[in-house]
Each structure stands twice: as C-alpha cells, then as structure tokens.
Coordinates of C-alpha atoms in Angstrom, one line a residue:
Chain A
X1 CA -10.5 53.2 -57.7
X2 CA -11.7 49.9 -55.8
X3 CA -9.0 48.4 -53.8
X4 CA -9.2 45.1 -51.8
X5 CA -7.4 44.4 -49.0
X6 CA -7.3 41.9 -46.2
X7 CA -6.5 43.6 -43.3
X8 CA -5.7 41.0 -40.1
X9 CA -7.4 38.5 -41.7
X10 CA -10.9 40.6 -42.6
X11 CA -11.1 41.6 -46.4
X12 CA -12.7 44.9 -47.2
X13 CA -13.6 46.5 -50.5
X14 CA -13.8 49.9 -50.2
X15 CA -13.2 52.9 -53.1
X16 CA -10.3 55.0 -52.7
X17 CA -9.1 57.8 -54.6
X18 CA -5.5 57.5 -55.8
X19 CA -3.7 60.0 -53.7
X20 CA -5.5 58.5 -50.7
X21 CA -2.7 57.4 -48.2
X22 CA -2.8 54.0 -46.7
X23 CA -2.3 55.5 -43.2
X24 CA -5.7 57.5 -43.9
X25 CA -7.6 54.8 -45.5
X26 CA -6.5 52.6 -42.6
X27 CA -7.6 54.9 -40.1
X28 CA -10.2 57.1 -41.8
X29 CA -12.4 54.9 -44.1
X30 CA -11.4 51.4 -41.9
X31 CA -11.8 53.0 -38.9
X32 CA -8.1 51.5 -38.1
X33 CA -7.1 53.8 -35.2
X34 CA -4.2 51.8 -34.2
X35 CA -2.3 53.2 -37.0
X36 CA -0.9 55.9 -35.8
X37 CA 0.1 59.6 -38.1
X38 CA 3.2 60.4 -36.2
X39 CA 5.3 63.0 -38.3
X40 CA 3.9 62.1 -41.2
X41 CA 7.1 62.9 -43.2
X42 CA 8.3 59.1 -43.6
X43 CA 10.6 59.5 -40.7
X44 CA 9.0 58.4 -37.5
X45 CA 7.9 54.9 -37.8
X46 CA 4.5 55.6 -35.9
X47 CA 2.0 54.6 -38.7
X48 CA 4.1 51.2 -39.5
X49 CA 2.1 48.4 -40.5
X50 CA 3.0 44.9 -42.4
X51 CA 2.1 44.6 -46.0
X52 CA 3.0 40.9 -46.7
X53 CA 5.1 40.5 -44.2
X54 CA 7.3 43.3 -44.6
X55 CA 7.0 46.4 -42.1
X56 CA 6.0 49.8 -44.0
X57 CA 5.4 53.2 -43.5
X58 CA 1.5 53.9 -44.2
X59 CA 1.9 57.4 -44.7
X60 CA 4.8 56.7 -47.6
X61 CA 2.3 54.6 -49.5
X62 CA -0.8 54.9 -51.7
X63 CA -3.3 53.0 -50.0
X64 CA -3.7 52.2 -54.1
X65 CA -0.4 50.4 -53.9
X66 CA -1.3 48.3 -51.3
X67 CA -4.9 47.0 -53.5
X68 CA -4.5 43.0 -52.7
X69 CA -2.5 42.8 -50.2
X70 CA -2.3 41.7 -46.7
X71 CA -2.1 44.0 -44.0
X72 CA -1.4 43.6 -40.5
X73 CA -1.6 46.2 -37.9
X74 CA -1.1 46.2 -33.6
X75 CA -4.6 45.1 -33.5
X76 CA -3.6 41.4 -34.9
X77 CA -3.3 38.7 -32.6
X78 CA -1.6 35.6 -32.7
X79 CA 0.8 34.0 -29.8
X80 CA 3.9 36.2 -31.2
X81 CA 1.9 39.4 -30.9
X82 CA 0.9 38.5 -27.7
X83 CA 3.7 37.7 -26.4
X84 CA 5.1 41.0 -27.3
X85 CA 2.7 42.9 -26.1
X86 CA 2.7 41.4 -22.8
X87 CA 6.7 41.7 -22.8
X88 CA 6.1 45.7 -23.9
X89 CA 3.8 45.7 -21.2
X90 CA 5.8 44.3 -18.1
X91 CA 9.3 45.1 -19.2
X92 CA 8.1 49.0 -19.3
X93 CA 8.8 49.1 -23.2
X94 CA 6.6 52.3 -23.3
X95 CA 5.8 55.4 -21.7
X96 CA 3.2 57.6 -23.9
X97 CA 2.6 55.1 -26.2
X98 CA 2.6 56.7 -29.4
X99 CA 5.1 54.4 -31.2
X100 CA 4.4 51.2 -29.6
X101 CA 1.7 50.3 -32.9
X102 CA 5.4 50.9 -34.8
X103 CA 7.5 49.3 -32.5
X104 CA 5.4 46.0 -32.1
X105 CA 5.1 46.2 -35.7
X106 CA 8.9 46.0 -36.3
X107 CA 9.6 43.7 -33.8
X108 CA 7.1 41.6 -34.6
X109 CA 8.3 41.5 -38.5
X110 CA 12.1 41.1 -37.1
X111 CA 11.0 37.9 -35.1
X112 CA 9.0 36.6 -37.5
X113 CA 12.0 36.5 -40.4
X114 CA 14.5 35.8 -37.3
X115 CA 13.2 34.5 -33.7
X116 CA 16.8 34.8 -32.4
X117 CA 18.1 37.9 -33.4
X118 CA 21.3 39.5 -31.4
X119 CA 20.8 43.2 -29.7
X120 CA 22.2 44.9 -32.5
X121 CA 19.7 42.8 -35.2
X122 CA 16.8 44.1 -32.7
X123 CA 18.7 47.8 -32.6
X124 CA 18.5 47.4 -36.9
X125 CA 14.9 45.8 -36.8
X126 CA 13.5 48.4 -35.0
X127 CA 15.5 51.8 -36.3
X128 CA 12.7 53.0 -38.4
X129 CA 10.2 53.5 -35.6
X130 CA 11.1 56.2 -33.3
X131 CA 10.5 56.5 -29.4
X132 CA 10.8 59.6 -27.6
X133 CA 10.1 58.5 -23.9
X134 CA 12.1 55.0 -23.3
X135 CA 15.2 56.0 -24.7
X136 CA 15.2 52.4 -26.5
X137 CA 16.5 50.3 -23.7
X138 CA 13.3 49.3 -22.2
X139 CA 11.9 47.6 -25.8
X140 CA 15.2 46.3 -26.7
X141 CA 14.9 44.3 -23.7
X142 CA 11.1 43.3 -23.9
X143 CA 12.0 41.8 -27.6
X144 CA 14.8 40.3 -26.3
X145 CA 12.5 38.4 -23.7
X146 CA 9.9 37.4 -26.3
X147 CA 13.1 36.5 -28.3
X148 CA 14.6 33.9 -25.9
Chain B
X1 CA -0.2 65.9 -45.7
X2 CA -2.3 64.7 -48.4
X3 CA -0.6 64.7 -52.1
X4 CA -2.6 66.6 -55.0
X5 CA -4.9 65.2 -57.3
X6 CA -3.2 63.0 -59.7
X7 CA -4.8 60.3 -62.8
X8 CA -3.8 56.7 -61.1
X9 CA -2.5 54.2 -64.2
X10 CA -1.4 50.7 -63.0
X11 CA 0.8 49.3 -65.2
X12 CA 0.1 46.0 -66.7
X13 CA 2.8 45.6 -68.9
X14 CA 5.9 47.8 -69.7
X15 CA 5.2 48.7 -72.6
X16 CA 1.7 50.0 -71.4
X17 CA 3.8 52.5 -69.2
X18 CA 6.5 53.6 -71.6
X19 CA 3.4 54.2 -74.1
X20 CA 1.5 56.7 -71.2
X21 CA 5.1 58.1 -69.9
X22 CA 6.0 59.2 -73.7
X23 CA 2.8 60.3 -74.4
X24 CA 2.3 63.1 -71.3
X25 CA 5.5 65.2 -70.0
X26 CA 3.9 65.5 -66.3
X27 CA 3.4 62.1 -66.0
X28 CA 5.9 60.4 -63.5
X29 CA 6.5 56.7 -62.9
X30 CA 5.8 55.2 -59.9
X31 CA 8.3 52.0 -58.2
X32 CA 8.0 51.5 -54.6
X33 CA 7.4 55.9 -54.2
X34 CA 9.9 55.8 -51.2
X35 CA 11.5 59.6 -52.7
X36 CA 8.1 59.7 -55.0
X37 CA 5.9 60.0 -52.2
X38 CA 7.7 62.6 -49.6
X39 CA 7.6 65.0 -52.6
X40 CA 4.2 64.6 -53.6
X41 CA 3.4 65.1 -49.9
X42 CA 5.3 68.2 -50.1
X43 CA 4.0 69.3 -52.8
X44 CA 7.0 69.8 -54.6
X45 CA 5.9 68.2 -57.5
X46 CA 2.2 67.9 -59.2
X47 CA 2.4 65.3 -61.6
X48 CA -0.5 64.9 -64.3
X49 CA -0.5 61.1 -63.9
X50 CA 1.3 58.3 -61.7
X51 CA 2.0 55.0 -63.9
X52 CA 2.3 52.4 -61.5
X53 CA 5.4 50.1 -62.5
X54 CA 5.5 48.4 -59.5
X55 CA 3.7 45.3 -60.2
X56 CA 5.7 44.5 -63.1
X57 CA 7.2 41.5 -61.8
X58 CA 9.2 40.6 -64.0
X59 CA 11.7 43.7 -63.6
X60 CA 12.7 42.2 -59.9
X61 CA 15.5 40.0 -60.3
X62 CA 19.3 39.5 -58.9
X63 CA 20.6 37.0 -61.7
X64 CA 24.3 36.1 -61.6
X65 CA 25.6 36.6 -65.4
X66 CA 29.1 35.3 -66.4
X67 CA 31.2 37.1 -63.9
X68 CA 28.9 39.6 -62.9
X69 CA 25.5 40.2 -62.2
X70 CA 22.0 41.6 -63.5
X71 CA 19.6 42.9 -61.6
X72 CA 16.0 44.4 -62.5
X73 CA 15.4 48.2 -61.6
X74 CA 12.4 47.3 -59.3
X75 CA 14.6 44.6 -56.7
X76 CA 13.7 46.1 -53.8
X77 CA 16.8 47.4 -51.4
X78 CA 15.4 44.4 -48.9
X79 CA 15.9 41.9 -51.7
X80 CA 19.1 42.9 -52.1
X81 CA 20.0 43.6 -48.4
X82 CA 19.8 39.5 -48.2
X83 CA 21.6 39.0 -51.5
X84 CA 24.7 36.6 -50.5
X85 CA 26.0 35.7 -53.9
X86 CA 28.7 37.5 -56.0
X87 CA 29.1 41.4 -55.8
X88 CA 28.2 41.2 -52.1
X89 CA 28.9 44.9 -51.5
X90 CA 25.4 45.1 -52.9
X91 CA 24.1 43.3 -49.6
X92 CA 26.1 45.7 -47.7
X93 CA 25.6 49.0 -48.9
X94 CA 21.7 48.1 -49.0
X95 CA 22.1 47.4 -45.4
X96 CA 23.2 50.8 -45.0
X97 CA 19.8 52.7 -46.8
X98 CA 17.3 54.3 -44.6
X99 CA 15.0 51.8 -42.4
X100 CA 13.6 48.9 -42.5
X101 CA 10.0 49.7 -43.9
X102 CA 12.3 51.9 -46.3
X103 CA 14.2 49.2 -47.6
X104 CA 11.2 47.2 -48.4
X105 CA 9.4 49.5 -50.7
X106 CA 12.2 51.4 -52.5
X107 CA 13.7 49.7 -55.4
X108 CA 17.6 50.4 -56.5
X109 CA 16.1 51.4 -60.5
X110 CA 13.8 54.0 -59.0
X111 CA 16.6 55.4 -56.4
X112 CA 19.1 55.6 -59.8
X113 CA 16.7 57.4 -61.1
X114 CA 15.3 59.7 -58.9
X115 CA 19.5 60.5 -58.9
X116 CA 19.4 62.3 -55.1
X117 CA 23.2 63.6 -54.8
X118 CA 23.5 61.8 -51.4
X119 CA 21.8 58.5 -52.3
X120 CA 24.0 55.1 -51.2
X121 CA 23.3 53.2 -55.1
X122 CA 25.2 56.1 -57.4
X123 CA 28.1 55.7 -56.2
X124 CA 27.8 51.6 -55.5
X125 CA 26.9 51.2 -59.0
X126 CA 29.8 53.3 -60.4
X127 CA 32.5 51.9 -58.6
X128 CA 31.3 48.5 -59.6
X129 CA 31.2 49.9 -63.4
X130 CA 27.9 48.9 -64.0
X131 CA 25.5 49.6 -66.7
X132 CA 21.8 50.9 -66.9
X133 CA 19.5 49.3 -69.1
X134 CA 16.7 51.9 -70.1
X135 CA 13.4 50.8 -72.0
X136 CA 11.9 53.9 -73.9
X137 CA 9.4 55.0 -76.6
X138 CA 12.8 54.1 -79.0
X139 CA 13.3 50.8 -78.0
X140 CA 16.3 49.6 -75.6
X141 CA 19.5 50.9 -74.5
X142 CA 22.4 50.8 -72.0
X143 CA 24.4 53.8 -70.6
X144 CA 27.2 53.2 -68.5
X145 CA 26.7 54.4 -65.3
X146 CA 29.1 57.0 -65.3
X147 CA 27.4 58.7 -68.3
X148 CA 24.1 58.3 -66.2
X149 CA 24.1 60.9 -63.7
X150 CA 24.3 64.0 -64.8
X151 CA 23.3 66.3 -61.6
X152 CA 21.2 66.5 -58.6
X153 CA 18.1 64.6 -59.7
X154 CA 19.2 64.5 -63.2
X155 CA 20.3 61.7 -65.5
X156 CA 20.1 60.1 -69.0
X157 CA 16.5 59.5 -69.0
X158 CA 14.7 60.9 -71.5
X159 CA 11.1 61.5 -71.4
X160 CA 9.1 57.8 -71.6
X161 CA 12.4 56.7 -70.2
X162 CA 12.3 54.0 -67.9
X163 CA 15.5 51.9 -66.1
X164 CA 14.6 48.4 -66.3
X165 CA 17.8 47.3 -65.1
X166 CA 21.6 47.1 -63.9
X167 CA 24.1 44.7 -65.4
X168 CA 27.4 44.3 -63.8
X169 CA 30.0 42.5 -65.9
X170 CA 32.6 41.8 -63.6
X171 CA 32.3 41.7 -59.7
X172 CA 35.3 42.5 -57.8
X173 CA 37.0 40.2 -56.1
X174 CA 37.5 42.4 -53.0
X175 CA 34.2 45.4 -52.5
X176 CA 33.1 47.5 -49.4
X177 CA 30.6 50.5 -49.4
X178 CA 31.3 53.0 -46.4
X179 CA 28.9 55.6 -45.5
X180 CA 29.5 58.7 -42.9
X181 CA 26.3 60.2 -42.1
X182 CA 24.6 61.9 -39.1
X183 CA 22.4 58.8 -37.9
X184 CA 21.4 55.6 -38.9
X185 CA 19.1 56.0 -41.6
X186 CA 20.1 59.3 -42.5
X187 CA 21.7 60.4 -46.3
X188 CA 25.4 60.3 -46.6
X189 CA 27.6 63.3 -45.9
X190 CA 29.7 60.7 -47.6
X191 CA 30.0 57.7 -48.9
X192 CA 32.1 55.6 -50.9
X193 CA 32.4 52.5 -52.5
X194 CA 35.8 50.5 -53.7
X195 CA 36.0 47.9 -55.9
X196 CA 39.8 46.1 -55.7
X197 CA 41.6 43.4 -57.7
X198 CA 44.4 42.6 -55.8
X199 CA 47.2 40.0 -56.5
X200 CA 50.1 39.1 -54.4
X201 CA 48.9 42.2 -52.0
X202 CA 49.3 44.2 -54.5
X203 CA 46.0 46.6 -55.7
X204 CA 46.4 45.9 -59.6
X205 CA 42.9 47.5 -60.1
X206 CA 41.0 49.9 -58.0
X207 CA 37.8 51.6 -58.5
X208 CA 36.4 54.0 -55.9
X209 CA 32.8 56.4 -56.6
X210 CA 31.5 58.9 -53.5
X211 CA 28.4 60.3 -53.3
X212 CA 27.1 63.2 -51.0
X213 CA 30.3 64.9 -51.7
X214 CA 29.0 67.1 -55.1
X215 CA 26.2 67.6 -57.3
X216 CA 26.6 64.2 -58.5
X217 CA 28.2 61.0 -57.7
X218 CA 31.4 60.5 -58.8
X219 CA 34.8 58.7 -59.4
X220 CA 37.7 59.4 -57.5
X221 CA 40.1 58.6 -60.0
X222 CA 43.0 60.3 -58.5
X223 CA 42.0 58.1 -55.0
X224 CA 42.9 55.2 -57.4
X225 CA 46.0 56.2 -59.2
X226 CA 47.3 56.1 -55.7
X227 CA 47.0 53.0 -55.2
X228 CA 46.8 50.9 -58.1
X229 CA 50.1 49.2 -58.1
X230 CA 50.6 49.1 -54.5
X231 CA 50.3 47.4 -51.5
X232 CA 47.4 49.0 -49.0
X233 CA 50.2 49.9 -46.6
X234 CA 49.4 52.7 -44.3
X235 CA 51.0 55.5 -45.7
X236 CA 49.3 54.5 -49.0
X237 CA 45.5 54.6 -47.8
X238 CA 46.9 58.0 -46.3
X239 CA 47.7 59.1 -49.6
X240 CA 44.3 57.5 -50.8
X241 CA 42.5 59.8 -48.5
X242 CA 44.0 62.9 -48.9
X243 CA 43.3 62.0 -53.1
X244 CA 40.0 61.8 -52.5
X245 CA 39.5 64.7 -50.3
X246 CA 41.0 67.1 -52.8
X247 CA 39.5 65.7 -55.8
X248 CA 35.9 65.9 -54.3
X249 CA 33.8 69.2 -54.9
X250 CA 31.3 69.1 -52.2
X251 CA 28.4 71.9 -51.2
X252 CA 27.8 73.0 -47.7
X253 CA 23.6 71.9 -46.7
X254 CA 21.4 71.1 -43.8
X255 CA 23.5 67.9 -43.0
X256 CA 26.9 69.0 -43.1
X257 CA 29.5 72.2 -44.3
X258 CA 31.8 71.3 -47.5
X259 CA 34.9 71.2 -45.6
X260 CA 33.2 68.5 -43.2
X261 CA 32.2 66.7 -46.4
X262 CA 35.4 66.8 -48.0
X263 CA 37.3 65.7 -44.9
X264 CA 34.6 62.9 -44.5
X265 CA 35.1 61.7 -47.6
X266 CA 38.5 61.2 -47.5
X267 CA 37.6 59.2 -44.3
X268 CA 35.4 57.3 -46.3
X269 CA 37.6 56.0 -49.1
X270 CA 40.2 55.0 -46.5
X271 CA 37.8 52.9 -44.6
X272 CA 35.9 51.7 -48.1
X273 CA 39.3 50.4 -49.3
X274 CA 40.5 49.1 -45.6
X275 CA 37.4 46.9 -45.4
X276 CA 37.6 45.9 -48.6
X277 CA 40.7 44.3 -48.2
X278 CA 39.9 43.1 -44.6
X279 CA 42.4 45.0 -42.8

C-alpha cells in the first residue's frame, strides 16, 4: 500500500506492506536511525516519536496507520528541541543513551501542550519512556530547566 | 517482532466495515491497535484481514446529553484524559491507563471491546451504568454494560459487531476511579469505581464495579448495600471494604496472588468511595 508521510518537515512516498511497523519503516526504508527498537513489546518508550503532536510508540503502530500524518522524531530541530537537548546534554540527563530519542520525544510533546509543567506533570509526561542508567533524576531536572 | 501477513482494509465509512467484518470470521477491527497490536506481534492471533476504523471521525466524540453523557467508541483515552465536563471520573480514571503514547492511540470502544479482565474502562463504565451502542450487519443496538462483558476477552459482540459508542444517562453527582497496581502504567490488581448520590451526608445511591479482581468486571453489590443509606463514617467504609473483598472472585497471575487481589480490592473500594466523597 502507498503511504505518505511528512516526517520533520520532508514528505516521502514510499510503499509499505500492511504489517510493516512504523518503527521499521522509519528506520528501515527512511533510513530514520534515531528511532530507536528498544523492547519492542510496547513497553519501553525507546522507539517514541510524535504523530501530530501526540507522542507514540512506533513499534505499537502500523506504519499504515500513520499514512498522512506528521511525524517528528529526535532528529527535528526547532529552539524547544534544542534547548532540550542542550539541557539533556549538560544536566547529565543520559548515560548510554538508548532512551534519550524517547525521552526528548516525551518531553518535548509535554512542553509543547504545557511549557510549565510541575515535577510530577514531567514524572507523568515522561512515564512511558524508560531509562535504565539515570535513574530519572537527572532528565527530570534538565526538563525542568528548559521548563523555566 | 514483525506481525503475520494480514489483507489491510481502511475503512471509509462504517458501514463499509460492518459489511467486510460480517462477511469474513478472521477479520478483526482495527481502532487505535494499542491491545490489537502486542498480540499480533505475538503472534497470538492471525487475523485474515484488519478493517481499519480508525479514521472514522465521526465515532470520536464526548457530547453532554441531558444529564449524562455520550461518547463515541473511537475517543481516544487522551481525549478523555482532558475531559473537564460532567462525569469527570472519566478524566480520572483515563489518567490512570498505561502511558502517555498509550493514551493517545487507544480508544475507550476498542479497550470495551477487546474486554481484558484488568482493563481500567469495565469497570468505570459499569459503575456509571452506562450503555454500549453496537452497529452490526442487523442494524443498531444498545446493551447495558453489565450484560456486556461476559469473560476475559469476551462480550456481547457478535460477529460484524462493532461498538460505536457509550451513553451515560445520568452522571453522578459524586465519582472516583481507584486503581492498585504494581507501577504506573501497569494493569490493575484492582480497581474500582464508585458512583454516589449523596444527600444530607447520607449515600442514598451507590454504585461501585472492580475490575482485575475476576474473569470479568463486575458490581459489588453487596459493597453498596452497605452503604446506601448511610453516612461514609469510618466504620461504614470498613464494612464497605470487607463487602467487597468477600464478594469478589479473583485468580492468582503474573501480577498478583488472589488473596492479594481480594484484599486489594477491598482497599480499593474504600479509597474509590473516600475520594469520591472528598474525605
């Protein structure tokens, strides 16, 4: 089936078969390596990206589903993003790295929606991603910087 | 983990879908895939063909009705996570399922359907008495919600069966939804929801529904006999738990033993009708 979707801000066409998961077609046929395939059971958070705005989990989507929407991944930039990732960078919001595509994601979405949010709004925005180094502390404290 | 072959059908119109559904027993419906998706992952299901619902617009809604409230089967949780109009329990308890990116996909029809014993909307929707509108190859009709679920994973539906929505007729005056379970975003080991009319502090009506805590979701009707006509003292949500905890006929899993779950969902009531009330 062809799908089209604008993925931070580039549109591509591309023909997918139906049980094709967005997480592969982002990372497989886009070349999207960002995206990470963490447990790849819906739980971890890792391969988060926005689809209109709203965070979701790649690998819990048909990359069918997602034909005409807009995606954004950690590879976007605008002056929220980057703020972020400069916040994740000197607050020491990651250690190996692996969920910080999910995390930014999240946070990102969160501030977006609400650009004050209390620690425990940043706690919910962020509870579908999961970290296994930083025990959380560390990127509650870089949002809260970008937050301020 | 890639999900087996399956023919793709987006529907453009309901009755498109109900015509595919009826027509093929392996065909399952698609919403926002949040339980459809794990399983076909799994592999624990090989449906012939997916009929994509979830652009059918006009089945997400949250439209005050008289006293109550309809709502269309696909309203996503996250829709209804900022709902802040009447029946606000259904803002809380949609607070309380999975994750963010959950909550933005999954849709209340397709988790009432998909009937998971230990899902939050069961037992939200039965305490607030609701009704399920179906759409099927026979035209329309509405099951109460108690006549619904039937067993784990099983309801009303017949095959070509769709919900299309949830109708409340009367939202109470006084609603919480409280849910024990082992993290954040995790099932229930228990949860329950309590709906309360109250009048000079006394509980003239009470409804109270658990899920986790058995095959399927269900009322605690004995939880509410004890303490419809009375004030919420202490001693009463005491005997309010300890109703609901016998009442309850829970299974041991993964997540918790059935003594745990029956204890838990005493627990649960108690709070459910403390915060209700405020107290």
């Amino acid at each position: 089936m062809r799908i089209r979707v604008k993925v931070n801000g580039v549109l591509y066409e591309r023909d997918v078969e139906p049980r094709k998961l967005l997480v592969h077609f982002l990372r497989d046929d886009l070349g999207i390596k960002s995206v990470r395939i963490g447990c790849d059971t819906g739980n971890c958070g890792a391969c988060t990206v926005l689809l209109n705005g709203r965070p979701v989990k790649s690998c819990n989507l048909l990359a069918v589903q997602a034909d005409g929407a807009e995606i954004i991944t950690a590879d976007y930039s605008d002056e929220l993003m980057e703020r972020l990732k400069r916040a994740f960078h000197e607050r020491h919001a990651l250690q190996c790295g692996f969920c910080t595509s999910g995390m930014l994601l999240a946070s990102y979405a969160l501030l977006k929606r609400n650009p004050k949010p209390t620690e425990e709004e940043i706690r919910e925005g962020i509870s579908g991603v999961l970290c296994r180094c930083t025990g959380y502390q560390n990127i509650i404290e870089a949002v809260k910087s970008v937050a301020l | 983990m890639i999900p087996p072959q399956f023919e793709y059908h987006r529907a453009s119109s309901l009755e498109e879908a109900i015509e595919i559904l009826s027509e093929d027993p392996n065909a399952k419906p698609l919403a926002g895939g949040q339980s459809l998706i794990p399983l076909l992952k799994l592999r624990a299901i090989a449906p012939s063909k997916l009929v994509d619902i979830g652009r059918l617009k006009e089945l997400s809604y949250i439209r005050p009705e008289g006293e109550g409230l309809a709502i269309g089967a696909l309203t996503t949780h996250w829709d209804l996570e900022r709902w802040a109009g009447p029946c606000g329990v259904l803002s809380e308890a949609a607070r309380q399922i999975g994750d963010p990116q959950i909550r933005a996909m999954g849709t209340i029809g397709g988790s009432l359907a998909h009937a998971d014993p230990a899902a939050d909307w069961p037992a939200v929707v039965l305490a607030l008495g609701a009704t399920i509108e179906i759409k099927g190859p026979s035209g329309p009709r509405e099951v109460p919600a108690e006549d619904f679920f039937q067993g784990p994973y099983t309801t009303a539906l017949q095959q070509g069966e769709l919900v299309v929505g949830i109708r409340i007729s009367r939202c109470p005056p006084k609603a919480s939804y409280v849910k024990i379970a082992r993290s954040h975003n995790d099932f229930a080991i228990a949860g329950v929801a309590a709906a309360l009319w109250v009048k000079d502090g006394v509980v003239e009506e009470a409804r109270l529904a658990a899920t986790g805590v058995g095959l399927k979701p269900v009322r605690l009707k004995r939880a509410e006999e004890s303490i419809r006509g009375r004030r919420a003292t202490a001693d009463v949500l005491a005997e309010v738990a300890e109703a609901a905890s016998k009442e309850v006929e829970p299974i041991s899993d993964v997540r918790a033993s059935a003594e745990y779950r029956r204890a838990m969902a005493g627990i649960a009531a108690r709070r459910a009708v403390r915060r209700a009330l405020g107290l």
